[in-house]
Amino acid sequence: MAQDSAHEAPAAPTTPARTLLPMIVPALVMGVGASLLFIGVSEAAEQLQHVLWKNLPDALGIGRYSVLWMLVMLTATGIAVGLVVWKVPGHAGPDPATTGLEAVALPPGVLPGLVLATALMLAGGPSLGPENPIIAVNVALALWLGRRLVPRLPGGLWGALAESATIGALFGTPVAAALLISEALATKQTRGALWDNVFAPLAAAGAGAMTTTLVAHPTFDLHLPTFGRPGWGDLLAALVLAPLAAALGMVAVYLFPYAHGAFSRLKHPMLALPAGGLVLGLLAALGGHLTLFKGLDEVGELAADPEGWSAGQFATMTVVKLAALLIAASCGFRGGRIFPSVFIGVAFGLFAHAVVPAVHPALAVATGVLGMLLAITRQGWVSLFTAAILVASPAILALLCIASLPAWLLVTGRPQMQLRADGTPVR
């Protein structure tokens, strides 16, 4: 319908191509570099994990995932990371409970300790992923090198490129980075068209994603049965499961300041981290070896046989992994919360399917992951995107968008799983 020209909003001015072109090469270099650092740290951690959890227990004649070995390894990981935080220059960066995906600019001297603490954590079994520290390292390196090698580019651009490149590398696709950028830009005063603002970060994310894809061949598809045409029962299930998963995640969010305060009272990383490792070992003894590590490989094992565990076993793994995430994030281990949250959401969804077999496993998993990620991360677009790519069923997208609404109402405006320097929750 035609509108009066006086009431038409002015079109956003576009940026000339000659302004965007000089950003392409730095963005591509940043994408490749960020991806290679992520792959390098991940590969080193996997090799160490193989030694610690396979070669060493086999040589000692101890069961790889026996209760004794899990207690020893998780406690030893706490000791090793505690030594890094205590003795290595920079103390492996700020308290991880106070950081999120948006990294602060760390001095270069902090980075070796942060990388070492992250690799030890990934290999040792605590329930955290690599995303937060890897983003922090890439942002710090980008700022330090970019300002020296290409000083004519705006300083803030380097951080945006590094963060986008790392997100693209972590997920193996630039779409996740584009969604994060768009969400961040919505809170800022920007000039020009949206696509002009995301042009360089998207190039960095694309380069990071392609590098990871070509070198490491990642996949997030759980190969669950394909979800077909949605029905009224599916809509009801989605509207119930996503808020339930979000409510479960909020339990950990509300407990987070108390758990962090308890470990903080130990007043030394060589007390807090080994104590946290011991608690994680006890949780692993209760939940089994699938509740160890960041959860990305383990979630594939869960989804490979949705009927292979009872509802009680799925419920136990859900609660144990959520508790393990809470403890690992509270006691000082360096890591992110997205990947373990995915495991929790998948286990919760499979529990729901086991209790009510009429709920399609793909729908149960996707809505479980959606609700859990909304509660733990407060990243709406990334939560939707991650839930969708796990099941690779386009028909489920509409249900996920609808299910996100009541789940978001449950979490928005409430404390986040991140603390300020004084220990109070971020809202």
PDB file of N, CA, C and O in Angstrom, residues 78 89 157 179 228 255 270 322 335 387:
ATOM      1  N   GLY A  78      42.772 -30.130  38.387  1.00  0.00           N
ATOM      2  CA  GLY A  78      42.631 -28.953  39.226  1.00  0.00           C
ATOM      3  C   GLY A  78      43.967 -28.470  39.762  1.00  0.00           C
ATOM      4  O   GLY A  78      44.229 -27.259  39.808  1.00  0.00           O
ATOM      5  N   PRO A  89      52.985 -16.066  34.668  1.00  0.00           N
ATOM      6  CA  PRO A  89      52.706 -14.625  34.545  1.00  0.00           C
ATOM      7  C   PRO A  89      51.338 -14.341  33.930  1.00  0.00           C
ATOM      8  O   PRO A  89      50.956 -14.964  32.942  1.00  0.00           O
ATOM      9  N   LEU A 157      38.050  -2.381  15.171  1.00  0.00           N
ATOM     10  CA  LEU A 157      37.754  -3.351  14.119  1.00  0.00           C
ATOM     11  C   LEU A 157      38.446  -4.680  14.379  1.00  0.00           C
ATOM     12  O   LEU A 157      37.884  -5.745  14.087  1.00  0.00           O
ATOM     13  N   LEU A 179      24.963 -13.874  13.185  1.00  0.00           N
ATOM     14  CA  LEU A 179      23.862 -13.675  14.121  1.00  0.00           C
ATOM     15  C   LEU A 179      24.327 -12.941  15.376  1.00  0.00           C
ATOM     16  O   LEU A 179      23.635 -12.055  15.891  1.00  0.00           O
ATOM     17  N   GLY A 228       9.409 -34.603  10.299  1.00  0.00           N
ATOM     18  CA  GLY A 228       8.586 -34.295   9.133  1.00  0.00           C
ATOM     19  C   GLY A 228       7.659 -33.116   9.367  1.00  0.00           C
ATOM     20  O   GLY A 228       8.010 -32.149  10.040  1.00  0.00           O
ATOM     21  N   LEU A 255      22.185 -20.559  41.275  1.00  0.00           N
ATOM     22  CA  LEU A 255      23.150 -21.137  42.217  1.00  0.00           C
ATOM     23  C   LEU A 255      24.575 -20.644  41.964  1.00  0.00           C
ATOM     24  O   LEU A 255      25.437 -20.776  42.829  1.00  0.00           O
ATOM     25  N   MET A 270      45.303 -22.813  44.327  1.00  0.00           N
ATOM     26  CA  MET A 270      45.760 -24.160  44.634  1.00  0.00           C
ATOM     27  C   MET A 270      44.866 -24.867  45.649  1.00  0.00           C
ATOM     28  O   MET A 270      45.081 -26.043  45.962  1.00  0.00           O
ATOM     29  N   LEU A 322      24.789 -30.671  34.389  1.00  0.00           N
ATOM     30  CA  LEU A 322      24.472 -29.300  34.777  1.00  0.00           C
ATOM     31  C   LEU A 322      25.234 -28.919  36.045  1.00  0.00           C
ATOM     32  O   LEU A 322      25.780 -27.811  36.148  1.00  0.00           O
ATOM     33  N   GLY A 335      37.234 -21.704  30.636  1.00  0.00           N
ATOM     34  CA  GLY A 335      36.467 -22.352  29.576  1.00  0.00           C
ATOM     35  C   GLY A 335      35.122 -21.683  29.380  1.00  0.00           C
ATOM     36  O   GLY A 335      34.726 -20.791  30.131  1.00  0.00           O
ATOM     37  N   ALA A 387      20.398 -25.062  18.093  1.00  0.00           N
ATOM     38  CA  ALA A 387      19.350 -26.081  18.201  1.00  0.00           C
ATOM     39  C   ALA A 387      18.945 -26.601  16.830  1.00  0.00           C
ATOM     40  O   ALA A 387      18.697 -27.805  16.646  1.00  0.00           O
TER      41      ALA A 387
END
